[in-house]
Amino acid sequence: MGSSIYDIIRGHYQDAEIAAAEDAKNPSAMVEVEPPPSPVWSVVDTLESEETERYAKNVFDGAKRAWKDYGSLFEQYGDEYDVDPYILASIAGKESGGRADARGPTNDLGLMQFTPPTWNEVMPGYELDDRLNPELAIHAGAKYLNMMRKWAGEDMDVAVQSYNAGIGRVKKAIRTKDPLSGHTRYYLPSVISGRDQLQSWARSNTTSKGFWNKFLREMEEETK
């Protein structure tokens, strides 16, 4: 008979205690080097500016609305594409105010505000009206953000900014050191700030089972 899931969990705790004891013997092993900031921050606004704070408040309000309605879907597709579900929801808050029926000025549609060409690229075989389906929109948003991250060399900050401005425009701005202009320069910092606010709010006001379910699935796999 194999080990139970409780034996596995207990073993994980024991391993963690052993690792902590080893780190205590070797303090230098506990020092983590901070990664350098993404170069995209040189061409967008700062997190602390008044304009960013104003935009971030709107992002948070929209993201909170989206999370209340579709939090489990953000977690599901965030898990599938290995992207932060709170980032996804904050993008929805920025793009559509968290509304699944939102219509943009350039034929953008739905919760994640896809244009027809981008939708056809990301979700081939689906109708354009499917952008109004919140589950398909969140699926597409997670898939597209993952695509952006790969094109950006795994730089998630560049990926988030590129969701709005396009990867070519963002890379050119970084290369030429020419800051992005207009509302675009507030996109990344307001989404990041909105994401932090959303995570804090969600942990206090909702029951999120995404991480725990993922943990239990991994434990069950180990017992097979």
GROMACS .gro file of N, CA and C in nm, residues 15-185:
model
  513
   15ASP      N    1   1.112   1.781   0.541
   15ASP     CA    2   1.217   1.824   0.449
   15ASP      C    3   1.244   1.974   0.465
   16ALA      N    4   1.137   2.051   0.483
   16ALA     CA    5   1.153   2.196   0.499
   16ALA      C    6   1.228   2.229   0.627
   17GLU      N    7   1.199   2.154   0.735
   17GLU     CA    8   1.269   2.177   0.861
   17GLU      C    9   1.417   2.145   0.849
   18ILE      N   10   1.450   2.038   0.778
   18ILE     CA   11   1.591   2.001   0.757
   18ILE      C   12   1.661   2.108   0.676
   19ALA      N   13   1.595   2.157   0.570
   19ALA     CA   14   1.655   2.261   0.486
   19ALA      C   15   1.678   2.389   0.566
   20ALA      N   16   1.582   2.424   0.653
   20ALA     CA   17   1.595   2.545   0.735
   20ALA      C   18   1.713   2.531   0.830
   21ALA      N   19   1.732   2.412   0.885
   21ALA     CA   20   1.844   2.390   0.976
   21ALA      C   21   1.977   2.403   0.903
   22GLU      N   22   1.985   2.352   0.781
   22GLU     CA   23   2.107   2.364   0.701
   22GLU      C   24   2.137   2.509   0.668
   23ASP      N   25   2.032   2.587   0.635
   23ASP     CA   26   2.050   2.729   0.604
   23ASP      C   27   2.102   2.805   0.726
   24ALA      N   28   2.053   2.764   0.845
   24ALA     CA   29   2.096   2.831   0.968
   24ALA      C   30   2.246   2.810   0.990
   25LYS      N   31   2.299   2.695   0.950
   25LYS     CA   32   2.442   2.669   0.964
   25LYS      C   33   2.523   2.749   0.863
   26ASN      N   34   2.459   2.785   0.751
   26ASN     CA   35   2.529   2.855   0.645
   26ASN      C   36   2.449   2.979   0.605
   27PRO      N   37   2.458   3.090   0.681
   27PRO     CA   38   2.376   3.209   0.658
   27PRO      C   39   2.386   3.264   0.518
   28SER      N   40   2.503   3.250   0.453
   28SER     CA   41   2.519   3.306   0.319
   28SER      C   42   2.426   3.239   0.219
   29ALA      N   43   2.384   3.115   0.248
   29ALA     CA   44   2.294   3.044   0.156
   29ALA      C   45   2.155   3.102   0.157
   30MET      N   46   2.124   3.182   0.261
   30MET     CA   47   1.989   3.237   0.274
   30MET      C   48   1.975   3.372   0.202
   31VAL      N   49   2.087   3.428   0.157
   31VAL     CA   50   2.084   3.559   0.092
   31VAL      C   51   2.037   3.543  -0.052
   32GLU      N   52   1.930   3.614  -0.087
   32GLU     CA   53   1.879   3.609  -0.223
   32GLU      C   54   1.917   3.738  -0.295
   33VAL      N   55   1.966   3.725  -0.417
   33VAL     CA   56   2.004   3.840  -0.496
   33VAL      C   57   1.881   3.890  -0.572
   34GLU      N   58   1.850   4.018  -0.556
   34GLU     CA   59   1.736   4.075  -0.625
   34GLU      C   60   1.764   4.083  -0.775
   35PRO      N   61   1.671   4.035  -0.858
   35PRO     CA   62   1.693   4.046  -1.003
   35PRO      C   63   1.686   4.191  -1.046
   36PRO      N   64   1.756   4.228  -1.150
   36PRO     CA   65   1.750   4.367  -1.197
   36PRO      C   66   1.610   4.398  -1.250
   37PRO      N   67   1.568   4.524  -1.240
   37PRO     CA   68   1.434   4.559  -1.290
   37PRO      C   69   1.426   4.542  -1.441
   38SER      N   70   1.306   4.512  -1.489
   38SER     CA   71   1.286   4.499  -1.633
   38SER      C   72   1.314   4.632  -1.701
   39PRO      N   73   1.375   4.631  -1.819
   39PRO     CA   74   1.404   4.756  -1.890
   39PRO      C   75   1.279   4.833  -1.930
   40VAL      N   76   1.163   4.768  -1.928
   40VAL     CA   77   1.040   4.838  -1.967
   40VAL      C   78   1.007   4.951  -1.870
   41TRP      N   79   1.058   4.942  -1.746
   41TRP     CA   80   1.028   5.046  -1.648
   41TRP      C   81   1.096   5.178  -1.681
   42SER      N   82   1.189   5.177  -1.775
   42SER     CA   83   1.253   5.302  -1.816
   42SER      C   84   1.169   5.378  -1.917
   43VAL      N   85   1.063   5.317  -1.970
   43VAL     CA   86   0.984   5.383  -2.074
   43VAL      C   87   0.837   5.398  -2.034
   44VAL      N   88   0.803   5.364  -1.909
   44VAL     CA   89   0.666   5.381  -1.859
   44VAL      C   90   0.670   5.468  -1.733
   45ASP      N   91   0.555   5.497  -1.678
   45ASP     CA   92   0.547   5.580  -1.559
   45ASP      C   93   0.589   5.500  -1.435
   46THR      N   94   0.606   5.569  -1.324
   46THR     CA   95   0.643   5.502  -1.199
   46THR      C   96   0.518   5.455  -1.126
   47LEU      N   97   0.538   5.363  -1.034
   47LEU     CA   98   0.426   5.314  -0.953
   47LEU      C   99   0.374   5.419  -0.857
   48GLU      N  100   0.459   5.516  -0.824
   48GLU     CA  101   0.424   5.611  -0.717
   48GLU      C  102   0.360   5.740  -0.767
   49SER      N  103   0.351   5.762  -0.897
   49SER     CA  104   0.301   5.890  -0.945
   49SER      C  105   0.151   5.905  -0.919
   50GLU      N  106   0.105   6.029  -0.914
   50GLU     CA  107  -0.037   6.055  -0.891
   50GLU      C  108  -0.123   6.001  -1.005
   51GLU      N  109  -0.073   6.013  -1.128
   51GLU     CA  110  -0.149   5.964  -1.243
   51GLU      C  111  -0.164   5.812  -1.236
   52THR      N  112  -0.055   5.743  -1.202
   52THR     CA  113  -0.062   5.598  -1.189
   52THR      C  114  -0.162   5.557  -1.082
   53GLU      N  115  -0.159   5.626  -0.969
   53GLU     CA  116  -0.252   5.594  -0.859
   53GLU      C  117  -0.397   5.614  -0.904
   54ARG      N  118  -0.421   5.717  -0.983
   54ARG     CA  119  -0.557   5.742  -1.031
   54ARG      C  120  -0.602   5.630  -1.125
   55TYR      N  121  -0.516   5.593  -1.218
   55TYR     CA  122  -0.549   5.483  -1.309
   55TYR      C  123  -0.563   5.351  -1.232
   56ALA      N  124  -0.475   5.330  -1.134
   56ALA     CA  125  -0.476   5.204  -1.059
   56ALA      C  126  -0.606   5.186  -0.982
   57LYS      N  127  -0.662   5.295  -0.932
   57LYS     CA  128  -0.789   5.284  -0.860
   57LYS      C  129  -0.898   5.230  -0.953
   58ASN      N  130  -0.902   5.280  -1.076
   58ASN     CA  131  -1.000   5.231  -1.172
   58ASN      C  132  -0.974   5.085  -1.209
   59VAL      N  133  -0.845   5.050  -1.223
   59VAL     CA  134  -0.809   4.911  -1.252
   59VAL      C  135  -0.857   4.820  -1.141
   60PHE      N  136  -0.830   4.858  -1.017
   60PHE     CA  137  -0.870   4.776  -0.904
   60PHE      C  138  -1.022   4.760  -0.898
   61ASP      N  139  -1.094   4.868  -0.918
   61ASP     CA  140  -1.241   4.860  -0.915
   61ASP      C  141  -1.292   4.761  -1.019
   62GLY      N  142  -1.238   4.769  -1.142
   62GLY     CA  143  -1.280   4.677  -1.248
   62GLY      C  144  -1.235   4.535  -1.221
   63ALA      N  145  -1.111   4.520  -1.172
   63ALA     CA  146  -1.059   4.386  -1.143
   63ALA      C  147  -1.139   4.319  -1.033
   64LYS      N  148  -1.178   4.396  -0.933
   64LYS     CA  149  -1.258   4.340  -0.824
   64LYS      C  150  -1.393   4.292  -0.876
   65ARG      N  151  -1.453   4.369  -0.966
   65ARG     CA  152  -1.579   4.327  -1.026
   65ARG      C  153  -1.562   4.197  -1.104
   66ALA      N  154  -1.454   4.190  -1.182
   66ALA     CA  155  -1.429   4.069  -1.261
   66ALA      C  156  -1.400   3.949  -1.172
   67TRP      N  157  -1.325   3.971  -1.063
   67TRP     CA  158  -1.288   3.860  -0.974
   67TRP      C  159  -1.410   3.804  -0.902
   68LYS      N  160  -1.500   3.893  -0.862
   68LYS     CA  161  -1.622   3.847  -0.795
   68LYS      C  162  -1.701   3.753  -0.885
   69ASP      N  163  -1.706   3.784  -1.014
   69ASP     CA  164  -1.785   3.704  -1.108
   69ASP      C  165  -1.710   3.583  -1.163
   70TYR      N  166  -1.578   3.598  -1.183
   70TYR     CA  167  -1.506   3.495  -1.259
   70TYR      C  168  -1.373   3.455  -1.194
   71GLY      N  169  -1.361   3.472  -1.063
   71GLY     CA  170  -1.235   3.443  -0.996
   71GLY      C  171  -1.184   3.302  -1.023
   72SER      N  172  -1.273   3.203  -1.021
   72SER     CA  173  -1.229   3.065  -1.042
   72SER      C  174  -1.176   3.043  -1.183
   73LEU      N  175  -1.230   3.118  -1.280
   73LEU     CA  176  -1.181   3.105  -1.418
   73LEU      C  177  -1.043   3.169  -1.434
   74PHE      N  178  -1.021   3.282  -1.367
   74PHE     CA  179  -0.889   3.343  -1.371
   74PHE      C  180  -0.786   3.247  -1.311
   75GLU      N  181  -0.824   3.179  -1.204
   75GLU     CA  182  -0.732   3.084  -1.142
   75GLU      C  183  -0.711   2.962  -1.232
   76GLN      N  184  -0.819   2.914  -1.292
   76GLN     CA  185  -0.809   2.795  -1.378
   76GLN      C  186  -0.714   2.818  -1.496
   77TYR      N  187  -0.735   2.928  -1.568
   77TYR     CA  188  -0.654   2.952  -1.687
   77TYR      C  189  -0.519   3.013  -1.653
   78GLY      N  190  -0.510   3.081  -1.539
   78GLY     CA  191  -0.379   3.123  -1.492
   78GLY      C  192  -0.292   3.003  -1.462
   79ASP      N  193  -0.352   2.902  -1.401
   79ASP     CA  194  -0.282   2.777  -1.371
   79ASP      C  195  -0.241   2.706  -1.501
   80GLU      N  196  -0.333   2.701  -1.597
   80GLU     CA  197  -0.306   2.629  -1.722
   80GLU      C  198  -0.190   2.692  -1.799
   81TYR      N  199  -0.182   2.825  -1.800
   81TYR     CA  200  -0.078   2.892  -1.879
   81TYR      C  201   0.034   2.950  -1.792
   82ASP      N  202   0.032   2.917  -1.664
   82ASP     CA  203   0.137   2.960  -1.571
   82ASP      C  204   0.152   3.111  -1.569
   83VAL      N  205   0.040   3.181  -1.558
   83VAL     CA  206   0.042   3.326  -1.542
   83VAL      C  207  -0.037   3.362  -1.417
   84ASP      N  208  -0.002   3.473  -1.357
   84ASP     CA  209  -0.064   3.519  -1.233
   84ASP      C  210  -0.211   3.550  -1.256
   85PRO      N  211  -0.304   3.482  -1.188
   85PRO     CA  212  -0.447   3.509  -1.210
   85PRO      C  213  -0.487   3.650  -1.172
   86TYR      N  214  -0.415   3.709  -1.074
   86TYR     CA  215  -0.447   3.846  -1.035
   86TYR      C  216  -0.404   3.946  -1.142
   87ILE      N  217  -0.296   3.914  -1.212
   87ILE     CA  218  -0.256   3.997  -1.326
   87ILE      C  219  -0.363   3.990  -1.434
   88LEU      N  220  -0.411   3.870  -1.462
   88LEU     CA  221  -0.516   3.853  -1.564
   88LEU      C  222  -0.640   3.935  -1.529
   89ALA      N  223  -0.682   3.925  -1.404
   89ALA     CA  224  -0.801   3.999  -1.361
   89ALA      C  225  -0.777   4.149  -1.365
   90SER      N  226  -0.655   4.193  -1.334
   90SER     CA  227  -0.624   4.335  -1.339
   90SER      C  228  -0.621   4.386  -1.482
   91ILE      N  229  -0.574   4.304  -1.574
   91ILE     CA  230  -0.581   4.341  -1.716
   91ILE      C  231  -0.727   4.356  -1.757
   92ALA      N  232  -0.812   4.264  -1.711
   92ALA     CA  233  -0.955   4.276  -1.740
   92ALA      C  234  -1.011   4.405  -1.681
   93GLY      N  235  -0.966   4.438  -1.559
   93GLY     CA  236  -1.011   4.561  -1.496
   93GLY      C  237  -0.970   4.684  -1.575
   94LYS      N  238  -0.849   4.681  -1.629
   94LYS     CA  239  -0.799   4.793  -1.709
   94LYS      C  240  -0.868   4.800  -1.844
   95GLU      N  241  -0.882   4.684  -1.909
   95GLU     CA  242  -0.933   4.680  -2.046
   95GLU      C  243  -1.082   4.707  -2.056
   96SER      N  244  -1.160   4.648  -1.965
   96SER     CA  245  -1.305   4.650  -1.982
   96SER      C  246  -1.380   4.698  -1.859
   97GLY      N  247  -1.307   4.736  -1.753
   97GLY     CA  248  -1.375   4.767  -1.629
   97GLY      C  249  -1.436   4.644  -1.565
   98GLY      N  250  -1.391   4.524  -1.607
   98GLY     CA  251  -1.442   4.399  -1.551
   98GLY      C  252  -1.577   4.358  -1.607
   99ARG      N  253  -1.615   4.413  -1.722
   99ARG     CA  254  -1.746   4.385  -1.782
   99ARG      C  255  -1.732   4.295  -1.905
  100ALA      N  256  -1.804   4.185  -1.904
  100ALA     CA  257  -1.794   4.088  -2.013
  100ALA      C  258  -1.855   4.138  -2.142
  101ASP      N  259  -1.943   4.238  -2.136
  101ASP     CA  260  -2.010   4.288  -2.256
  101ASP      C  261  -1.950   4.420  -2.306
  102ALA      N  262  -1.831   4.454  -2.259
  102ALA     CA  263  -1.771   4.583  -2.294
  102ALA      C  264  -1.735   4.589  -2.442
  103ARG      N  265  -1.754   4.706  -2.502
  103ARG     CA  266  -1.719   4.729  -2.642
  103ARG      C  267  -1.625   4.848  -2.649
  104GLY      N  268  -1.511   4.830  -2.716
  104GLY     CA  269  -1.412   4.935  -2.727
  104GLY      C  270  -1.427   5.016  -2.855
  105PRO      N  271  -1.348   5.124  -2.867
  105PRO     CA  272  -1.361   5.214  -2.981
  105PRO      C  273  -1.305   5.161  -3.112
  106THR      N  274  -1.221   5.057  -3.105
  106THR     CA  275  -1.161   5.003  -3.228
  106THR      C  276  -1.205   4.859  -3.251
  107ASN      N  277  -1.333   4.833  -3.223
  107ASN     CA  278  -1.391   4.700  -3.240
  107ASN      C  279  -1.332   4.598  -3.143
  108ASP      N  280  -1.277   4.647  -3.029
  108ASP     CA  281  -1.239   4.558  -2.920
  108ASP      C  282  -1.368   4.510  -2.853
  109LEU      N  283  -1.366   4.388  -2.805
  109LEU     CA  284  -1.489   4.333  -2.751
  109LEU      C  285  -1.461   4.240  -2.634
  110GLY      N  286  -1.548   4.247  -2.534
  110GLY     CA  287  -1.547   4.150  -2.426
  110GLY      C  288  -1.462   4.188  -2.307
  111LEU      N  289  -1.455   4.097  -2.213
  111LEU     CA  290  -1.386   4.117  -2.086
  111LEU      C  291  -1.240   4.154  -2.104
  112MET      N  292  -1.173   4.088  -2.200
  112MET     CA  293  -1.029   4.109  -2.222
  112MET      C  294  -1.001   4.197  -2.342
  113GLN      N  295  -1.105   4.250  -2.407
  113GLN     CA  296  -1.096   4.349  -2.515
  113GLN      C  297  -1.004   4.306  -2.630
  114PHE      N  298  -1.040   4.197  -2.694
  114PHE     CA  299  -0.966   4.150  -2.810
  114PHE      C  300  -1.017   4.217  -2.937
  115THR      N  301  -0.925   4.258  -3.024
  115THR     CA  302  -0.962   4.302  -3.158
  115THR      C  303  -0.983   4.178  -3.245
  116PRO      N  304  -1.055   4.191  -3.356
  116PRO     CA  305  -1.077   4.073  -3.441
  116PRO      C  306  -0.948   4.004  -3.487
  117PRO      N  307  -0.846   4.077  -3.537
  117PRO     CA  308  -0.725   4.006  -3.583
  117PRO      C  309  -0.655   3.928  -3.471
  118THR      N  310  -0.645   3.989  -3.354
  118THR     CA  311  -0.576   3.921  -3.244
  118THR      C  312  -0.657   3.802  -3.195
  119TRP      N  313  -0.790   3.816  -3.189
  119TRP     CA  314  -0.873   3.704  -3.149
  119TRP      C  315  -0.857   3.586  -3.245
  120ASN      N  316  -0.858   3.615  -3.374
  120ASN     CA  317  -0.843   3.507  -3.473
  120ASN      C  318  -0.708   3.439  -3.463
  121GLU      N  319  -0.606   3.516  -3.425
  121GLU     CA  320  -0.472   3.459  -3.408
  121GLU      C  321  -0.465   3.371  -3.284
  122VAL      N  322  -0.524   3.419  -3.175
  122VAL     CA  323  -0.511   3.349  -3.046
  122VAL      C  324  -0.611   3.234  -3.034
  123MET      N  325  -0.731   3.252  -3.087
  123MET     CA  326  -0.838   3.152  -3.074
  123MET      C  327  -0.892   3.112  -3.211
  124PRO      N  328  -0.809   3.051  -3.294
  124PRO     CA  329  -0.856   3.011  -3.427
  124PRO      C  330  -0.970   2.910  -3.417
  125GLY      N  331  -1.070   2.926  -3.504
  125GLY     CA  332  -1.184   2.834  -3.503
  125GLY      C  333  -1.302   2.887  -3.425
  126TYR      N  334  -1.284   2.994  -3.349
  126TYR     CA  335  -1.393   3.052  -3.273
  126TYR      C  336  -1.449   3.174  -3.346
  127GLU      N  337  -1.576   3.202  -3.323
  127GLU     CA  338  -1.641   3.317  -3.384
  127GLU      C  339  -1.600   3.446  -3.311
  128LEU      N  340  -1.610   3.558  -3.381
  128LEU     CA  341  -1.576   3.686  -3.319
  128LEU      C  342  -1.669   3.719  -3.202
  129ASP      N  343  -1.795   3.676  -3.213
  129ASP     CA  344  -1.888   3.702  -3.103
  129ASP      C  345  -1.853   3.623  -2.978
  130ASP      N  346  -1.768   3.521  -2.991
  130ASP     CA  347  -1.726   3.444  -2.875
  130ASP      C  348  -1.640   3.527  -2.781
  131ARG      N  349  -1.596   3.645  -2.826
  131ARG     CA  350  -1.521   3.735  -2.737
  131ARG      C  351  -1.608   3.779  -2.620
  132LEU      N  352  -1.740   3.770  -2.636
  132LEU     CA  353  -1.833   3.809  -2.530
  132LEU      C  354  -1.854   3.698  -2.428
  133ASN      N  355  -1.803   3.580  -2.456
  133ASN     CA  356  -1.811   3.468  -2.362
  133ASN      C  357  -1.698   3.485  -2.259
  134PRO      N  358  -1.730   3.511  -2.132
  134PRO     CA  359  -1.625   3.542  -2.035
  134PRO      C  360  -1.522   3.431  -2.017
  135GLU      N  361  -1.566   3.305  -2.021
  135GLU     CA  362  -1.468   3.198  -2.004
  135GLU      C  363  -1.372   3.193  -2.121
  136LEU      N  364  -1.424   3.204  -2.244
  136LEU     CA  365  -1.337   3.202  -2.361
  136LEU      C  366  -1.245   3.325  -2.362
  137ALA      N  367  -1.298   3.438  -2.317
  137ALA     CA  368  -1.216   3.560  -2.312
  137ALA      C  369  -1.101   3.546  -2.213
  138ILE      N  370  -1.128   3.490  -2.097
  138ILE     CA  371  -1.023   3.470  -1.997
  138ILE      C  372  -0.922   3.367  -2.045
  139HIS      N  373  -0.972   3.260  -2.108
  139HIS     CA  374  -0.884   3.160  -2.168
  139HIS      C  375  -0.791   3.227  -2.269
  140ALA      N  376  -0.849   3.308  -2.357
  140ALA     CA  377  -0.769   3.376  -2.459
  140ALA      C  378  -0.671   3.474  -2.396
  141GLY      N  379  -0.714   3.546  -2.291
  141GLY     CA  380  -0.626   3.641  -2.225
  141GLY      C  381  -0.504   3.574  -2.165
  142ALA      N  382  -0.525   3.460  -2.099
  142ALA     CA  383  -0.413   3.386  -2.039
  142ALA      C  384  -0.320   3.332  -2.147
  143LYS      N  385  -0.379   3.280  -2.253
  143LYS     CA  386  -0.300   3.225  -2.364
  143LYS      C  387  -0.218   3.335  -2.431
  144TYR      N  388  -0.281   3.450  -2.454
  144TYR     CA  389  -0.213   3.560  -2.521
  144TYR      C  390  -0.102   3.618  -2.434
  145LEU      N  391  -0.127   3.632  -2.305
  145LEU     CA  392  -0.024   3.684  -2.215
  145LEU      C  393   0.096   3.590  -2.210
  146ASN      N  394   0.070   3.461  -2.214
  146ASN     CA  395   0.177   3.363  -2.218
  146ASN      C  396   0.257   3.375  -2.349
  147MET      N  397   0.186   3.397  -2.460
  147MET     CA  398   0.254   3.419  -2.588
  147MET      C  399   0.343   3.544  -2.581
  148MET      N  400   0.287   3.652  -2.523
  148MET     CA  401   0.363   3.775  -2.509
  148MET      C  402   0.490   3.752  -2.425
  149ARG      N  403   0.476   3.676  -2.319
  149ARG     CA  404   0.591   3.650  -2.231
  149ARG      C  405   0.700   3.575  -2.307
  150LYS      N  406   0.662   3.478  -2.387
  150LYS     CA  407   0.762   3.404  -2.465
  150LYS      C  408   0.831   3.494  -2.565
  151TRP      N  409   0.755   3.579  -2.633
  151TRP     CA  410   0.814   3.672  -2.729
  151TRP      C  411   0.903   3.774  -2.659
  152ALA      N  412   0.874   3.801  -2.531
  152ALA     CA  413   0.951   3.900  -2.454
  152ALA      C  414   1.066   3.836  -2.379
  153GLY      N  415   1.099   3.712  -2.410
  153GLY     CA  416   1.210   3.647  -2.341
  153GLY      C  417   1.183   3.619  -2.196
  154GLU      N  418   1.056   3.583  -2.164
  154GLU     CA  419   1.011   3.550  -2.029
  154GLU      C  420   1.003   3.671  -1.936
  155ASP      N  421   1.006   3.791  -1.991
  155ASP     CA  422   0.992   3.913  -1.910
  155ASP      C  423   0.843   3.946  -1.899
  156MET      N  424   0.784   3.918  -1.782
  156MET     CA  425   0.640   3.936  -1.766
  156MET      C  426   0.599   4.083  -1.769
  157ASP      N  427   0.684   4.172  -1.721
  157ASP     CA  428   0.651   4.314  -1.726
  157ASP      C  429   0.638   4.362  -1.870
  158VAL      N  430   0.731   4.320  -1.954
  158VAL     CA  431   0.722   4.353  -2.097
  158VAL      C  432   0.596   4.291  -2.157
  159ALA      N  433   0.565   4.169  -2.115
  159ALA     CA  434   0.446   4.101  -2.167
  159ALA      C  435   0.319   4.177  -2.132
  160VAL      N  436   0.308   4.222  -2.008
  160VAL     CA  437   0.188   4.296  -1.966
  160VAL      C  438   0.175   4.426  -2.045
  161GLN      N  439   0.285   4.500  -2.057
  161GLN     CA  440   0.280   4.625  -2.133
  161GLN      C  441   0.247   4.598  -2.279
  162SER      N  442   0.297   4.487  -2.332
  162SER     CA  443   0.274   4.454  -2.472
  162SER      C  444   0.131   4.412  -2.498
  163TYR      N  445   0.061   4.365  -2.396
  163TYR     CA  446  -0.081   4.331  -2.411
  163TYR      C  447  -0.156   4.454  -2.460
  164ASN      N  448  -0.112   4.570  -2.417
  164ASN     CA  449  -0.176   4.695  -2.454
  164ASN      C  450  -0.115   4.759  -2.578
  165ALA      N  451   0.018   4.767  -2.582
  165ALA     CA  452   0.086   4.846  -2.685
  165ALA      C  453   0.141   4.763  -2.801
  166GLY      N  454   0.149   4.632  -2.783
  166GLY     CA  455   0.209   4.548  -2.887
  166GLY      C  456   0.357   4.528  -2.861
  167ILE      N  457   0.404   4.408  -2.886
  167ILE     CA  458   0.542   4.373  -2.853
  167ILE      C  459   0.642   4.456  -2.933
  168GLY      N  460   0.611   4.484  -3.060
  168GLY     CA  461   0.703   4.561  -3.144
  168GLY      C  462   0.721   4.703  -3.093
  169ARG      N  463   0.612   4.768  -3.057
  169ARG     CA  464   0.619   4.905  -3.008
  169ARG      C  465   0.695   4.914  -2.876
  170VAL      N  466   0.672   4.817  -2.788
  170VAL     CA  467   0.739   4.818  -2.658
  170VAL      C  468   0.888   4.794  -2.675
  171LYS      N  469   0.925   4.697  -2.756
  171LYS     CA  470   1.067   4.668  -2.777
  171LYS      C  471   1.139   4.786  -2.841
  172LYS      N  472   1.070   4.854  -2.934
  172LYS     CA  473   1.130   4.972  -2.998
  172LYS      C  474   1.153   5.082  -2.895
  173ALA      N  475   1.054   5.104  -2.807
  173ALA     CA  476   1.068   5.207  -2.704
  173ALA      C  477   1.186   5.178  -2.613
  174ILE      N  478   1.204   5.051  -2.577
  174ILE     CA  479   1.316   5.013  -2.491
  174ILE      C  480   1.448   5.033  -2.565
  175ARG      N  481   1.450   4.993  -2.691
  175ARG     CA  482   1.574   5.002  -2.770
  175ARG      C  483   1.616   5.147  -2.792
  176THR      N  484   1.520   5.234  -2.821
  176THR     CA  485   1.551   5.374  -2.849
  176THR      C  486   1.550   5.462  -2.724
  177LYS      N  487   1.511   5.401  -2.611
  177LYS     CA  488   1.499   5.477  -2.485
  177LYS      C  489   1.403   5.596  -2.499
  178ASP      N  490   1.299   5.574  -2.577
  178ASP     CA  491   1.198   5.677  -2.602
  178ASP      C  492   1.071   5.638  -2.526
  179PRO      N  493   1.040   5.705  -2.415
  179PRO     CA  494   0.926   5.663  -2.332
  179PRO      C  495   0.795   5.656  -2.410
  180LEU      N  496   0.715   5.559  -2.374
  180LEU     CA  497   0.582   5.547  -2.433
  180LEU      C  498   0.499   5.668  -2.394
  181SER      N  499   0.405   5.704  -2.480
  181SER     CA  500   0.331   5.828  -2.459
  181SER      C  501   0.185   5.803  -2.429
  182GLY      N  502   0.116   5.909  -2.388
  182GLY     CA  503  -0.028   5.903  -2.365
  182GLY      C  504  -0.065   5.806  -2.255
  183HIS      N  505  -0.186   5.749  -2.268
  183HIS     CA  506  -0.235   5.656  -2.167
  183HIS      C  507  -0.150   5.529  -2.159
  184THR      N  508  -0.081   5.499  -2.268
  184THR     CA  509  -0.003   5.374  -2.274
  184THR      C  510   0.103   5.369  -2.165
  185ARG      N  511   0.161   5.483  -2.130
  185ARG     CA  512   0.271   5.482  -2.033
  185ARG      C  513   0.223   5.448  -1.892
   0.00000   0.00000   0.00000
